[in-house]
Amino acid sequence: MALYSANNQTGGTPQPTAATFKTQTNISAATATLRRAAVYEFEFGAAAVPNATDCEIYWDMSRQTSLGTGTTSVANPLDPADAATGMVATSAFTAEPTTTANQSLWSMPANQRGSFRWQVNPGGPGELIIPATNLNGLGLRAKSSTYIGVLGCSIYYRE
Amino acid sequence: MAVKGASGYARLFMPGERVKEKDTFTCNHCQKVRGIKPGNNPYEGVGDLCYGCDEPVCEWCARRLAMGFKCEVFEKALERYEARERFRASL
């Protein structure tokens, strides 16, 4: 069991938040190294100065079936002895991936000053599974009516 | 100590406030994550226990079960989806 982490600070320039959903980080399967992965932890928060007007940021973890246009980010094994990941981590999206309708696994409006963490035991029940199908994955995305700064998020997964 | 039936744990950090914590479960049929509270029925309002797989399910899947749909665990649906996509890719 190898554990990996990816975030939106290691690939491209994080894109500003907008009134429509912007995917912050996506973990998806790739044909060359097709396998399942299981997300066991994610965390997020605003990564810039808060807006003067107190406001919300709406976060969402959804299934996605295409990659859109983004920058491949580095997904590191938590144990350096483990092999490189077979999944593809992407962030800094300029064109959104295709998000499957009604497949939001988790969503939450949070204050712009808040940060959030969700976790389960790696290898235990409750993990969010990514199918072993090309370009299928999970994307952590966010939107805000007022906040226009960048966001920070990390996704941890198991292969 | 975790609430009975919980498999996950969520924490919200706000400056100047106590950390807000909640145990969560992941629906065994569709993988939606739901927060639960302590009590005799921790799934009240957010889901139910499926007597097919003996695992918690979200409110939507609980409603499907109440309508007469059979228990289908996520792994089974995943296998079917992957097989279908493999077939489509082979065409």
Coordinates of C-alpha atoms in Angstrom, one line a residue:
Chain A
M1 CA 0.0 0.0 0.0
A2 CA 1.7 3.2 -1.2
L3 CA 0.4 6.6 -0.1
Y4 CA 0.7 9.8 -2.1
S5 CA 0.0 13.5 -1.7
A6 CA -0.7 16.2 -4.3
N7 CA -1.6 19.8 -3.9
N8 CA -2.3 22.8 -6.1
Q9 CA 1.0 24.6 -5.2
T10 CA 3.3 22.2 -7.0
G11 CA 2.0 22.6 -10.6
G12 CA 1.5 25.8 -12.4
T13 CA 0.1 29.1 -10.9
P14 CA -3.1 28.6 -8.9
Q15 CA -6.0 30.3 -10.6
P16 CA -8.1 33.0 -8.9
T17 CA -11.4 32.0 -7.5
A18 CA -14.5 32.9 -9.4
A19 CA -18.3 32.8 -9.1
T20 CA -18.3 29.5 -11.0
F21 CA -16.5 26.3 -9.9
K22 CA -12.8 26.2 -10.5
T23 CA -11.1 22.8 -10.0
Q24 CA -8.2 23.2 -7.6
T25 CA -6.7 19.7 -7.9
N26 CA -7.7 16.6 -9.7
I27 CA -6.5 13.1 -9.3
S28 CA -7.2 10.9 -12.2
A29 CA -6.4 7.5 -13.7
A30 CA -4.3 7.2 -16.9
T31 CA -4.3 4.5 -19.5
A32 CA -0.5 3.8 -19.3
T33 CA -0.6 3.0 -15.7
L34 CA -4.3 2.1 -15.2
R35 CA -5.2 1.3 -11.6
R36 CA -7.6 2.3 -8.9
A37 CA -6.8 4.9 -6.2
A38 CA -8.5 5.7 -3.0
V39 CA -8.6 9.3 -1.6
Y40 CA -8.3 9.1 2.2
E41 CA -7.7 12.7 3.1
F42 CA -8.2 16.2 1.7
E43 CA -7.8 19.6 3.2
F44 CA -8.3 23.2 1.9
G45 CA -8.4 26.8 2.7
A46 CA -7.9 30.3 1.3
A47 CA -4.3 31.0 0.4
A48 CA -4.4 34.7 0.0
V49 CA -5.4 37.8 2.0
P50 CA -9.1 37.6 2.9
N51 CA -11.6 39.8 1.1
A52 CA -12.6 42.9 3.0
T53 CA -16.2 41.8 2.7
D54 CA -16.7 38.7 4.8
C55 CA -17.8 36.0 2.4
E56 CA -18.1 32.4 1.7
I57 CA -16.2 29.9 -0.4
Y58 CA -18.1 26.9 -1.6
W59 CA -16.1 23.7 -1.8
D60 CA -17.0 20.5 -3.6
M61 CA -15.5 17.1 -4.2
S62 CA -16.9 15.6 -7.4
R63 CA -16.3 12.8 -9.9
Q64 CA -14.8 14.0 -13.1
T65 CA -14.5 12.2 -16.5
S66 CA -12.1 14.4 -18.4
L67 CA -9.0 16.4 -17.6
G68 CA -9.8 19.8 -19.0
T69 CA -6.8 22.1 -19.4
G70 CA -4.4 22.3 -16.4
T71 CA -0.8 21.8 -15.3
T72 CA 0.4 18.4 -14.1
S73 CA 1.4 18.8 -10.5
V74 CA 3.9 16.6 -8.6
A75 CA 2.3 13.8 -6.6
N76 CA 4.8 12.6 -4.1
P77 CA 4.9 9.2 -2.3
L78 CA 4.8 9.8 1.4
D79 CA 7.4 7.0 1.8
P80 CA 10.3 7.9 -0.6
A81 CA 11.0 4.2 -1.0
D82 CA 7.6 3.7 -2.8
A83 CA 7.4 3.8 -6.6
A84 CA 6.1 6.8 -8.5
T85 CA 2.4 7.2 -8.6
G86 CA 0.4 5.7 -11.5
M87 CA -2.2 8.4 -11.2
V88 CA -2.1 11.9 -12.7
A89 CA -2.4 15.0 -10.5
T90 CA -3.5 18.2 -12.2
S91 CA -4.0 21.7 -10.9
A92 CA -4.1 25.3 -12.1
F93 CA -7.0 24.6 -14.5
T94 CA -7.7 27.2 -17.2
A95 CA -10.5 25.0 -18.7
E96 CA -12.6 22.9 -16.4
P97 CA -12.7 19.1 -16.5
T98 CA -16.1 17.5 -17.2
T99 CA -17.8 17.0 -13.9
T100 CA -20.4 14.2 -13.7
A101 CA -23.8 15.6 -12.8
N102 CA -25.2 14.5 -9.4
Q103 CA -21.9 12.9 -8.5
S104 CA -20.8 15.3 -5.8
L105 CA -19.4 13.2 -3.0
W106 CA -19.1 16.0 -0.6
S107 CA -19.7 19.7 -0.6
M108 CA -19.6 22.5 2.0
P109 CA -19.8 26.3 2.1
A110 CA -17.2 27.6 4.5
N111 CA -16.2 31.1 5.6
Q112 CA -13.2 32.5 3.7
R113 CA -11.2 32.5 6.9
G114 CA -11.8 28.9 7.6
S115 CA -9.8 25.9 6.6
F116 CA -11.0 22.3 6.6
R117 CA -9.7 18.8 6.9
W118 CA -11.4 15.4 6.2
Q119 CA -9.8 12.1 6.7
V120 CA -10.4 8.3 7.0
N121 CA -7.9 5.6 7.8
P122 CA -5.9 4.7 4.7
G123 CA -7.0 1.3 3.6
G124 CA -10.0 1.4 5.9
P125 CA -13.7 1.9 5.2
G126 CA -14.9 5.3 3.9
E127 CA -12.2 6.0 1.2
L128 CA -13.3 7.7 -2.0
I129 CA -12.5 5.4 -4.8
I130 CA -11.2 6.5 -8.2
P131 CA -12.1 4.0 -11.0
A132 CA -9.4 2.4 -13.1
T133 CA -10.7 4.1 -16.2
N134 CA -8.7 6.6 -18.3
L135 CA -9.2 10.2 -17.3
N136 CA -11.7 9.4 -14.6
G137 CA -10.9 11.0 -11.3
L138 CA -11.9 13.1 -8.3
G139 CA -11.6 16.9 -8.4
L140 CA -11.7 19.2 -5.5
R141 CA -13.2 22.5 -6.7
A142 CA -14.4 25.8 -5.3
K143 CA -16.3 28.9 -6.1
S144 CA -17.1 32.2 -4.3
S145 CA -19.4 35.1 -5.1
T146 CA -16.9 37.6 -3.5
Y147 CA -13.5 36.1 -2.8
I148 CA -11.1 36.3 -5.8
G149 CA -7.8 35.2 -4.3
V150 CA -6.1 31.9 -4.7
L151 CA -6.9 28.8 -2.7
G152 CA -4.8 26.0 -1.3
C153 CA -5.7 22.4 -1.1
S154 CA -4.1 19.0 -0.7
I155 CA -5.4 15.5 -1.6
Y156 CA -3.9 12.4 -0.1
Y157 CA -4.6 9.0 -1.8
R158 CA -3.6 5.4 -1.7
E159 CA -2.8 3.0 -4.6
Chain B
M1 CA -14.0 8.2 20.8
A2 CA -15.6 8.0 17.4
V3 CA -19.4 7.9 17.0
K4 CA -20.8 4.4 16.3
G5 CA -20.8 3.8 12.5
A6 CA -18.3 6.5 11.7
S7 CA -15.5 5.9 9.3
G8 CA -14.2 9.4 8.8
Y9 CA -13.4 12.6 10.7
A10 CA -13.9 16.2 9.6
R11 CA -12.5 19.3 11.2
L12 CA -13.2 23.0 10.5
F13 CA -10.7 25.5 11.7
M14 CA -11.8 29.2 12.2
P15 CA -9.5 31.9 13.6
G16 CA -10.5 32.8 17.2
E17 CA -13.0 29.9 17.5
R18 CA -12.9 26.4 18.8
V19 CA -12.3 23.7 16.2
K20 CA -15.6 22.3 14.9
E21 CA -15.4 18.5 14.6
K22 CA -17.7 15.9 13.2
D23 CA -17.5 12.2 12.6
T24 CA -18.5 11.2 9.1
F25 CA -19.5 8.1 7.2
T26 CA -19.2 7.3 3.5
C27 CA -22.3 5.9 1.8
N28 CA -21.6 2.3 0.9
H29 CA -23.7 2.5 -2.2
C30 CA -22.7 5.9 -3.8
Q31 CA -19.7 7.2 -1.7
K32 CA -21.3 10.4 -0.6
V33 CA -19.8 11.7 2.6
R34 CA -22.2 12.6 5.4
G35 CA -21.7 14.0 8.9
I36 CA -23.2 12.0 11.8
K37 CA -24.0 12.8 15.4
P38 CA -24.0 10.7 18.6
G39 CA -27.2 9.0 19.6
N40 CA -29.2 5.8 19.2
N41 CA -29.6 6.5 15.5
P42 CA -26.5 8.3 14.3
Y43 CA -27.8 8.3 10.7
E44 CA -31.0 10.1 11.5
G45 CA -31.6 12.8 8.9
V46 CA -28.5 11.9 6.8
G47 CA -29.1 8.3 5.9
D48 CA -29.8 4.9 7.3
L49 CA -28.3 1.5 7.7
C50 CA -28.6 -0.9 4.8
Y51 CA -29.7 -4.3 5.9
G52 CA -28.3 -5.8 2.7
C53 CA -24.7 -4.9 3.2
D54 CA -24.9 -3.9 6.9
E55 CA -23.2 -0.6 6.1
P56 CA -24.5 3.0 6.4
V57 CA -26.0 4.6 3.3
C58 CA -26.8 8.3 2.5
E59 CA -30.4 9.6 2.5
W60 CA -30.8 9.3 -1.2
C61 CA -29.7 5.6 -1.3
A62 CA -31.8 5.0 1.8
R63 CA -34.8 6.4 -0.1
R64 CA -34.0 4.1 -3.0
L65 CA -34.0 1.1 -0.6
A66 CA -37.3 2.3 0.8
M67 CA -38.7 2.4 -2.7
G68 CA -37.8 -1.3 -3.2
F69 CA -34.5 -1.0 -5.0
K70 CA -32.0 -3.8 -4.0
C71 CA -28.7 -3.2 -2.1
E72 CA -25.8 -2.6 -4.5
V73 CA -22.5 -1.8 -2.9
F74 CA -20.3 0.7 -4.6
E75 CA -17.6 -1.9 -5.5
K76 CA -20.1 -3.7 -7.6
A77 CA -21.2 -0.6 -9.4
L78 CA -17.6 0.3 -9.9
E79 CA -16.8 -3.1 -11.5
R80 CA -19.7 -2.7 -13.9
Y81 CA -18.7 0.9 -14.8
E82 CA -15.0 -0.1 -15.4
A83 CA -16.1 -3.1 -17.5
R84 CA -18.4 -0.9 -19.6
E85 CA -15.6 1.6 -20.2
R86 CA -13.1 -1.1 -21.1
F87 CA -15.6 -2.4 -23.7
R88 CA -16.1 1.1 -25.1
A89 CA -12.4 1.7 -25.3
S90 CA -11.9 -1.6 -27.2
L91 CA -14.4 -0.6 -29.9

